[in-house]
PDB file of C-alpha atoms in Angstrom:
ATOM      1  CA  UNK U 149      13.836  15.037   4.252  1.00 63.00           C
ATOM      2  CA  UNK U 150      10.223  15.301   5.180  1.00 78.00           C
ATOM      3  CA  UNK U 151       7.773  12.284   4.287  1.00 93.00           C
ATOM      4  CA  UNK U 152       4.712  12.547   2.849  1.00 97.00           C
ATOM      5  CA  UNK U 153       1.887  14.678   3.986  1.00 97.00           C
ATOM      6  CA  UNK U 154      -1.820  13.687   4.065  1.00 98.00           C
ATOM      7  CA  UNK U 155      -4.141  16.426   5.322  1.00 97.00           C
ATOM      8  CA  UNK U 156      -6.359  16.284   7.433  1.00 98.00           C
ATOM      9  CA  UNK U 157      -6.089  12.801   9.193  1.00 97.00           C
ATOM     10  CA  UNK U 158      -9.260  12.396  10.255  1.00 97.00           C
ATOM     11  CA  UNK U 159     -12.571  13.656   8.576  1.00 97.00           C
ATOM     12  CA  UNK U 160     -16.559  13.154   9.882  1.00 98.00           C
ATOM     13  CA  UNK U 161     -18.638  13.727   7.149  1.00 98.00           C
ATOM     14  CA  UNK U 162     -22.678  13.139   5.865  1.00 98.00           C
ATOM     15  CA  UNK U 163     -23.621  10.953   3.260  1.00 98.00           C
ATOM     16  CA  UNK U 164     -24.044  13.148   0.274  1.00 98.00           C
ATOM     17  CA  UNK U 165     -21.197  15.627   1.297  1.00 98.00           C
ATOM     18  CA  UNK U 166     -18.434  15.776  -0.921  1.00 98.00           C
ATOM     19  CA  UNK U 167     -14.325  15.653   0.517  1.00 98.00           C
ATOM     20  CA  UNK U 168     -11.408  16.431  -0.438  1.00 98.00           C
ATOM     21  CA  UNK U 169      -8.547  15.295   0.493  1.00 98.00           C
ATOM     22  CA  UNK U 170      -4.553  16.761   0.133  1.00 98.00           C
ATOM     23  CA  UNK U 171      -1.618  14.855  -0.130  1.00 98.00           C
ATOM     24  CA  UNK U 172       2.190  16.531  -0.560  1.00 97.00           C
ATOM     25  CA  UNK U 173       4.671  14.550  -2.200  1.00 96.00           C
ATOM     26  CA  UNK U 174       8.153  14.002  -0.622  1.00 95.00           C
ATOM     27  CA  UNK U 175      10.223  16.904  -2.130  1.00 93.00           C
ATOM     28  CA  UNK U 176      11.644  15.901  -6.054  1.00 91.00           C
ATOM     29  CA  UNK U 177       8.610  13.227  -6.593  1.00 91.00           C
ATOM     30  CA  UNK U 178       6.915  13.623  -9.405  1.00 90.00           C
ATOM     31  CA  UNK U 179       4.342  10.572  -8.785  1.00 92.00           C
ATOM     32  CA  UNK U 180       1.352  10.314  -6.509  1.00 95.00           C
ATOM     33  CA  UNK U 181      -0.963   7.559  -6.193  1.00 95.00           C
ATOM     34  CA  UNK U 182      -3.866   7.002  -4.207  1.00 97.00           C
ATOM     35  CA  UNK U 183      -4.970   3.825  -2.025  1.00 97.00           C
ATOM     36  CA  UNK U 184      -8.539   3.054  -0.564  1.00 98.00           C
ATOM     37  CA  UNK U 185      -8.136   0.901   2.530  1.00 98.00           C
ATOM     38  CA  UNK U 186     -10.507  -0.939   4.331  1.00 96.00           C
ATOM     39  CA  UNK U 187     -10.918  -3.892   6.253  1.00 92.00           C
ATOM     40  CA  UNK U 188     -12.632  -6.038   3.925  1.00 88.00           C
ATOM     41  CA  UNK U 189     -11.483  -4.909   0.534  1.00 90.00           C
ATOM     42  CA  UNK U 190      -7.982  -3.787   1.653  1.00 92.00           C
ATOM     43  CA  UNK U 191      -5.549  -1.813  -0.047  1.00 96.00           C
ATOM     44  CA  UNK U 192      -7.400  -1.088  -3.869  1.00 96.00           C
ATOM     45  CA  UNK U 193      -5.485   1.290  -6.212  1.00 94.00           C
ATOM     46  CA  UNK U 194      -7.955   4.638  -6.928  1.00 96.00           C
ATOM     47  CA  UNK U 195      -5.507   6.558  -9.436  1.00 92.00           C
ATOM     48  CA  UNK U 196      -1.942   7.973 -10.183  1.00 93.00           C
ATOM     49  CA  UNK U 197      -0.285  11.123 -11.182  1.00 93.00           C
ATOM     50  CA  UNK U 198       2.428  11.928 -12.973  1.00 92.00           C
ATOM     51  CA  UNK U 199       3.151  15.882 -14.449  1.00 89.00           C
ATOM     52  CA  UNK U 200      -0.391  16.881 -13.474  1.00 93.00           C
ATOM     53  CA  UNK U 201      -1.239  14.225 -15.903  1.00 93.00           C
ATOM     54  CA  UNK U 202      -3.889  11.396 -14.628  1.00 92.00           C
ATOM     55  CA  UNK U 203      -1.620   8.160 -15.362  1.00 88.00           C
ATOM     56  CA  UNK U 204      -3.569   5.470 -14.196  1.00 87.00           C
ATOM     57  CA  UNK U 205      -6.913   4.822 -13.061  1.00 91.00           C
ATOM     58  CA  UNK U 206      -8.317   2.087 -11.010  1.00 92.00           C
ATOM     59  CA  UNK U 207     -11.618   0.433 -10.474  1.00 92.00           C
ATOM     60  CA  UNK U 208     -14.164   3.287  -8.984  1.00 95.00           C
ATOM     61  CA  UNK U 209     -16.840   5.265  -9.811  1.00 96.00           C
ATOM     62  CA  UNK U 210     -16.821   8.404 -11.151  1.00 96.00           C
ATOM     63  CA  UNK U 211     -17.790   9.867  -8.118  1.00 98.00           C
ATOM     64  CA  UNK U 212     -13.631   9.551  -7.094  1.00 98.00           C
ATOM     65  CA  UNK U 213     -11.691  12.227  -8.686  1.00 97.00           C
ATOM     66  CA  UNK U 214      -8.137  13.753  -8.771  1.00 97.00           C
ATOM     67  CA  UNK U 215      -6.006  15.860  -9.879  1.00 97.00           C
ATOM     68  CA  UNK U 216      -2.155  17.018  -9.173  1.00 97.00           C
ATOM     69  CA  UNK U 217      -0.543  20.781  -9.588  1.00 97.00           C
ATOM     70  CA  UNK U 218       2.273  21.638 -11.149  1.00 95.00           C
ATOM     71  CA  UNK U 219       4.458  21.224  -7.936  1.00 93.00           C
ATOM     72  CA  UNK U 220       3.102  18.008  -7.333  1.00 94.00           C
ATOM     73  CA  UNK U 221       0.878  18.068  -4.624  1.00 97.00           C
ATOM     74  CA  UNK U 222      -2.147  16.725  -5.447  1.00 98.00           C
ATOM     75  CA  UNK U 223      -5.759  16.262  -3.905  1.00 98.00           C
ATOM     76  CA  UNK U 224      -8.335  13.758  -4.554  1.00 98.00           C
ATOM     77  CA  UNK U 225     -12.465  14.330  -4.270  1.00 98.00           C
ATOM     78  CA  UNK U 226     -15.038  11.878  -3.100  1.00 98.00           C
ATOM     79  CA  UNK U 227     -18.836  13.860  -3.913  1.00 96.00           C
ATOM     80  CA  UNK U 228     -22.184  12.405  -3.247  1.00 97.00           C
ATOM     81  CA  UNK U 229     -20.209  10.742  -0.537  1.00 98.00           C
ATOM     82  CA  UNK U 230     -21.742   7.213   0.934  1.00 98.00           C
ATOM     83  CA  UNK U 231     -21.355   4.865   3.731  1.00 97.00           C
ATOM     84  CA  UNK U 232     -19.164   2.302   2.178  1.00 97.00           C
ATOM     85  CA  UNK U 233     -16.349   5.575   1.606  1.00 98.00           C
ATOM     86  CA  UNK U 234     -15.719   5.023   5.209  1.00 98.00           C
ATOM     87  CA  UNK U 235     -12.076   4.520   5.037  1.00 98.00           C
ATOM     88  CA  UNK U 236      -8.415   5.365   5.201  1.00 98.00           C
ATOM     89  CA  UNK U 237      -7.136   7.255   2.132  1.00 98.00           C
ATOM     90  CA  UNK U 238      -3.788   6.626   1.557  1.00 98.00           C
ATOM     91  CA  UNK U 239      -0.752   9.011  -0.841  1.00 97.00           C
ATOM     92  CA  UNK U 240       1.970   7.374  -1.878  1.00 95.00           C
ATOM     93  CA  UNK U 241       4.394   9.407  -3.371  1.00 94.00           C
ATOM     94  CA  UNK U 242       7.176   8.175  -5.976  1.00 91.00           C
ATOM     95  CA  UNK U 243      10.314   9.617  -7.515  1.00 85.00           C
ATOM     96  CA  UNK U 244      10.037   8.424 -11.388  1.00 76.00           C
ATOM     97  CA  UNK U 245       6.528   6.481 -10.949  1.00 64.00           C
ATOM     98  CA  UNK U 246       8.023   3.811 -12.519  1.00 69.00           C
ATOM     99  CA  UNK U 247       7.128  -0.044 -11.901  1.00 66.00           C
ATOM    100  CA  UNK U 248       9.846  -0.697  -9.821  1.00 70.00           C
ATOM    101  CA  UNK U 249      10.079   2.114  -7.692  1.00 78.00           C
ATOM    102  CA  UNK U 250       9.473   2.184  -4.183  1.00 86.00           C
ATOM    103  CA  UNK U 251       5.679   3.914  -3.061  1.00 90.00           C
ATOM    104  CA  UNK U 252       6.578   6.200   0.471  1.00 94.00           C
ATOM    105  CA  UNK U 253       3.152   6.359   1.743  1.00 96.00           C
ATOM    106  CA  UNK U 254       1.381   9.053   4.202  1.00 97.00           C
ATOM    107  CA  UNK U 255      -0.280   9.119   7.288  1.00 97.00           C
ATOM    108  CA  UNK U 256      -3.347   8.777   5.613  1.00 97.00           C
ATOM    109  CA  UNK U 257      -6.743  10.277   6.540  1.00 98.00           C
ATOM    110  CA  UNK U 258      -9.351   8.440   7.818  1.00 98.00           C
ATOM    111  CA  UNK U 259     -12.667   9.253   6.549  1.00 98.00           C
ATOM    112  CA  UNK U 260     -15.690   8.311   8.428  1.00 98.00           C
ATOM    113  CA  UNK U 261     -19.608   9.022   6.578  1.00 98.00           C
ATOM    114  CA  UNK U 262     -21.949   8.722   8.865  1.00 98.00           C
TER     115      UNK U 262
ATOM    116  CA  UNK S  75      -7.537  -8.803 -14.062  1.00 76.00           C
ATOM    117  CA  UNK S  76      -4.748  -9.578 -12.155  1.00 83.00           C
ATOM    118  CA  UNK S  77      -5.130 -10.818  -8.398  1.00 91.00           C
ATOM    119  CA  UNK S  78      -2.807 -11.110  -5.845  1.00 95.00           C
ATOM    120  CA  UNK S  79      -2.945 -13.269  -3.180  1.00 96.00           C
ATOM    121  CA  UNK S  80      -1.722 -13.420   0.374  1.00 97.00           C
ATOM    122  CA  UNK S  81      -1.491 -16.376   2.979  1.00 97.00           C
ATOM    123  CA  UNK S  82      -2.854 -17.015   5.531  1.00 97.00           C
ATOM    124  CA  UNK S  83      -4.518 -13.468   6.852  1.00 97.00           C
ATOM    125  CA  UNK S  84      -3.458 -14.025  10.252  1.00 97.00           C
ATOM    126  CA  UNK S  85      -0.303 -15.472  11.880  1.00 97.00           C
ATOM    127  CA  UNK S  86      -0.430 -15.990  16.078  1.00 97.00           C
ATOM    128  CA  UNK S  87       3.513 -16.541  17.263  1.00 98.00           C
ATOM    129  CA  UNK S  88       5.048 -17.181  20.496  1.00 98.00           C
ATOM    130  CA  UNK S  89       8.092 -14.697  20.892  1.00 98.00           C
ATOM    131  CA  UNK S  90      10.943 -16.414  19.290  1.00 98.00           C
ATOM    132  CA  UNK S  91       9.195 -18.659  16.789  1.00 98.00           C
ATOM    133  CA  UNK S  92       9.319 -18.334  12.940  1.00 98.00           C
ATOM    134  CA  UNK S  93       6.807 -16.782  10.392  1.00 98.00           C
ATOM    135  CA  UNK S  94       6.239 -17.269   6.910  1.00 98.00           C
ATOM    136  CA  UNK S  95       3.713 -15.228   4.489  1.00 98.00           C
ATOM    137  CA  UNK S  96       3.281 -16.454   1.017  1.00 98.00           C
ATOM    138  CA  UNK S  97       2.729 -14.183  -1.994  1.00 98.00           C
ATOM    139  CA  UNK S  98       0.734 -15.785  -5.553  1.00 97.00           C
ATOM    140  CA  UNK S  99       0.260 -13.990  -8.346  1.00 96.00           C
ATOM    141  CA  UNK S 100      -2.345 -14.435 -10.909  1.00 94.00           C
ATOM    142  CA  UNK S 101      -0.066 -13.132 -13.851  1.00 93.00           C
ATOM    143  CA  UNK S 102       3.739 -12.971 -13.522  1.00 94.00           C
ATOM    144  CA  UNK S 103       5.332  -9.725 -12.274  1.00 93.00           C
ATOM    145  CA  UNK S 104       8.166  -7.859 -13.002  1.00 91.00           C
ATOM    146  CA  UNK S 105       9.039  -6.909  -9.819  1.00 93.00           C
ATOM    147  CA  UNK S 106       7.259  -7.363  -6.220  1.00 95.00           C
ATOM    148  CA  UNK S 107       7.070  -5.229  -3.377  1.00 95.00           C
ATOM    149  CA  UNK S 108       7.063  -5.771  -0.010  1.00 97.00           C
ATOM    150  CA  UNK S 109       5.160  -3.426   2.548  1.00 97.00           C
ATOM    151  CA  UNK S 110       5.312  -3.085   6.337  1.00 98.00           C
ATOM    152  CA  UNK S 111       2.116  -1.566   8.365  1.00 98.00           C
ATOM    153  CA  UNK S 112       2.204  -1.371  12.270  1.00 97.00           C
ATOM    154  CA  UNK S 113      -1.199  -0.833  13.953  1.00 95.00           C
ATOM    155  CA  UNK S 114      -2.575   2.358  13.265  1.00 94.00           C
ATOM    156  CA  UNK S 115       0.205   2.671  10.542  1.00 96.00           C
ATOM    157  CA  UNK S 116       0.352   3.620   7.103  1.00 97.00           C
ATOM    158  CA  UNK S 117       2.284   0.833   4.817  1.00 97.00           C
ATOM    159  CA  UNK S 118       6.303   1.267   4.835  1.00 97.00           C
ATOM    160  CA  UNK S 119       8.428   0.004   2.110  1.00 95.00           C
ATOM    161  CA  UNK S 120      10.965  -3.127   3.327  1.00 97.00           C
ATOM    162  CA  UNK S 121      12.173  -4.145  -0.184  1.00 96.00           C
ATOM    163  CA  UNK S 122      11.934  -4.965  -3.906  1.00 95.00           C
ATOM    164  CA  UNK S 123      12.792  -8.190  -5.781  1.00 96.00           C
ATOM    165  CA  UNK S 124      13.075  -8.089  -9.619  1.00 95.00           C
ATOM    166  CA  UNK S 125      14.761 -11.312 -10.668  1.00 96.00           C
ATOM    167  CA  UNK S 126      13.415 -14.630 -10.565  1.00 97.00           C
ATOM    168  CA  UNK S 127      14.441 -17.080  -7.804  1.00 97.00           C
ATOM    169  CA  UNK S 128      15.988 -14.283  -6.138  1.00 97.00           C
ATOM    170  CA  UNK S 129      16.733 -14.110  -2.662  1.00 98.00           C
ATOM    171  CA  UNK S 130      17.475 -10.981  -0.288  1.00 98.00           C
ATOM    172  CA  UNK S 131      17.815 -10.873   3.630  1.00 98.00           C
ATOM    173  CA  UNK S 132      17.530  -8.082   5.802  1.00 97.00           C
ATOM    174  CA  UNK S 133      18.491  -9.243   9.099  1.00 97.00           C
ATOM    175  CA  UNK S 134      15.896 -11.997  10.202  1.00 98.00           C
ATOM    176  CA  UNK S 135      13.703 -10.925   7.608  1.00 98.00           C
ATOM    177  CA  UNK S 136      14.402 -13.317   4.061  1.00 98.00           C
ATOM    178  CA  UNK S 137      12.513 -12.109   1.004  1.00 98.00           C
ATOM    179  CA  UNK S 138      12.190 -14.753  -2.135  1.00 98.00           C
ATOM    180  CA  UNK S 139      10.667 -14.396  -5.974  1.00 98.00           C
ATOM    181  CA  UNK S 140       9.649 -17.219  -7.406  1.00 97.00           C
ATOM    182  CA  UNK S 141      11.407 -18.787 -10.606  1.00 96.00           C
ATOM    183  CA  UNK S 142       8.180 -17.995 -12.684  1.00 96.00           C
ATOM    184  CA  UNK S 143       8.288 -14.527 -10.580  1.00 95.00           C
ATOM    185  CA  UNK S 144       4.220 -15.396 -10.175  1.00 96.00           C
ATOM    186  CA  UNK S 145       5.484 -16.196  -5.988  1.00 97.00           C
ATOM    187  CA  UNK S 146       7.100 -14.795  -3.225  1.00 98.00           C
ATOM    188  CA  UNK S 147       7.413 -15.402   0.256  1.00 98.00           C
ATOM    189  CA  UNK S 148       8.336 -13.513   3.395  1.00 98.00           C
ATOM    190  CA  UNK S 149      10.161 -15.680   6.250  1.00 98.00           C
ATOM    191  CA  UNK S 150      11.000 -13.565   9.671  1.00 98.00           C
ATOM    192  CA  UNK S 151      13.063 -16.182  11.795  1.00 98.00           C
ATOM    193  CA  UNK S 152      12.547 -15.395  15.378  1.00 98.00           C
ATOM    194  CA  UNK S 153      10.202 -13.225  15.494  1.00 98.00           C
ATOM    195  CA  UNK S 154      10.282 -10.294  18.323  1.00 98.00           C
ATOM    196  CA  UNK S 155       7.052  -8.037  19.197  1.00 97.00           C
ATOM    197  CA  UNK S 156       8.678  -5.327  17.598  1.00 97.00           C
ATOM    198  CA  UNK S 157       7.268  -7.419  14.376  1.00 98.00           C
ATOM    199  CA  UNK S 158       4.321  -7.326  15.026  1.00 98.00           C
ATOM    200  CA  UNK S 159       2.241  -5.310  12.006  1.00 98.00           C
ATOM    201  CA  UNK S 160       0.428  -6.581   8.519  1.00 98.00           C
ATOM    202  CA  UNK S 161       2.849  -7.653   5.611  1.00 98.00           C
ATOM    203  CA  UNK S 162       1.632  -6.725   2.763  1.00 98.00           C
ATOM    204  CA  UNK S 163       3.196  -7.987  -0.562  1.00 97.00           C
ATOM    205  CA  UNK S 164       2.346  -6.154  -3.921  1.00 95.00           C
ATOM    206  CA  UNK S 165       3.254  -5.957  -7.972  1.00 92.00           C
ATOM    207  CA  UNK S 166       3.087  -4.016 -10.627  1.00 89.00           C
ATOM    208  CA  UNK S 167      -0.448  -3.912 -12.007  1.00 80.00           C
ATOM    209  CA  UNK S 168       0.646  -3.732 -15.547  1.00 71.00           C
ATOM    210  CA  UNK S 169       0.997  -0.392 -17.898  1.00 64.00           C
ATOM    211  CA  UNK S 170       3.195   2.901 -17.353  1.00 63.00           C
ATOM    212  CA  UNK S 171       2.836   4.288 -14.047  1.00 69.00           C
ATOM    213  CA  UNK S 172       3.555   2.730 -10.688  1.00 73.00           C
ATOM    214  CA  UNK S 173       0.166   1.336  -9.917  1.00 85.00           C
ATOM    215  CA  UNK S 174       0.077  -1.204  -7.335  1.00 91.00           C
ATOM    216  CA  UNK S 175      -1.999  -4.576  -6.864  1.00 93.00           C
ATOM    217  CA  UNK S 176      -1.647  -5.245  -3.294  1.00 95.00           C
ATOM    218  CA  UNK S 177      -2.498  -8.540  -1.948  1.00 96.00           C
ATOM    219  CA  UNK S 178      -4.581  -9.001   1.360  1.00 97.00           C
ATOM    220  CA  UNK S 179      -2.096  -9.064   3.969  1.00 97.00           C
ATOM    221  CA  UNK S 180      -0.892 -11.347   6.619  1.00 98.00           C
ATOM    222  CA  UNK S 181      -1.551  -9.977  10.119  1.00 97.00           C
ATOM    223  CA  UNK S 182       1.542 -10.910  12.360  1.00 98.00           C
ATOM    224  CA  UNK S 183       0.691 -11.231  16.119  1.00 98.00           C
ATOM    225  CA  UNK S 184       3.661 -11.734  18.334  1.00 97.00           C
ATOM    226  CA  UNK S 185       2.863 -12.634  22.104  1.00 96.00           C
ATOM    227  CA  UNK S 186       5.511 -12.520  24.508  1.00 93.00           C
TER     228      UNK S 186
END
């Protein structure tokens, strides 16, 4: 079955723009996290999705939003974007969203603000 | 709020030599997670242990919890280039959902 989708994988942007980003779940997954990497904060938890409903919400401004459709796919926005967004986004889609189920992650798509 | 905690952040091996990553909790888990990513990789799933002290091998790879399930530790017994990647652990950060507290990663290099 296909993986997880992350579109696009790459994205140049200004500071101040605003992004969004798409993410399709594997087929049948209802949950869909997202992950902030970077190379000196790692892999941080942004937010999770369950039933279009906003699950769980980690430790970011308001600036980071989401939001998932009724099939599942969801997107996430980044406005007023700055430097320190520079990043790879990261989906990670789950059957039940449980605590104990495995995360099958995307691509990702790496955001550069210059 | 909780931390997780990976050492050391970079392993150099000579082909054929064993690895170990260690795993700390700052609250005990219910489960943890283990994560693959190769260079230029997104993180892959190896494997999930939920009870304490247990112990689960996948071919070289042996996975361990803890007995207070606050530890675990990744051993890869002669390692191959093909291992080569960052090995990430991670548990459940508490609350319904499947959020994620990821620690920092130990970045295998392999030369041959």
């Amino acid at each position: 079955k296909a993986g997880v989708t992350q579109t696009p994988r790459y994205l140049i942007k200004t500071r101040g723009q605003q992004v969004t980003l798409s993410c399709s779940p594997i087929s049948g997954h209802r949950s869909v996290s997202w992950y902030q990497q970077t190379p000196g904060q790692g892999l941080q938890f942004l937010f999770e999705y369950f039933s279009e409903t906003q699950r769980n919400k980690g430790n970011f401004p308001g600036r980071f939003s989401g939001r998932q459709f009724s099939n599942s796919r969801s997107e996430m926005n980044v406005s007023t974007l700055e430097l320190g967004d520079s990043a790879l986004y990261l989906c990670a889609s789950s059957l039940t969203g449980g605590s104990n189920t495995e995360a099958f992650f995307g691509q990702g798509t790496r955001l550069t603000v210059v | 709020g909780q931390q997780v905690m990976q050492i050391p952040q970079y392993q150099h091996v000579q082909e054929g030599e064993d690895f170990t990553t260690y795993c700390n909790s700052s609250t005990t888990l219910s489960n943890i997670q283990w994560y693959k990513q190769r260079p230029g990789g997104h993180p892959v799933f190896l494997i999930q242990l939920v009870k304490s002290g247990e112990v689960k091998k996948q071919k070289r790879l042996t996975f361990q919890f803890g007995e207070a399930k606050k530890n675990s530790s990744l051993h890869i017994t002669a390692t191959q280039t093909t291992d080569v990647g960052t090995y990430f652990c991670a548990g459940p950060a508490g609350g319904a959902g499947n959020m994620l507290t990821f620690g920092g990663g130990t970045r295998l290099m392999v030369k041959p």
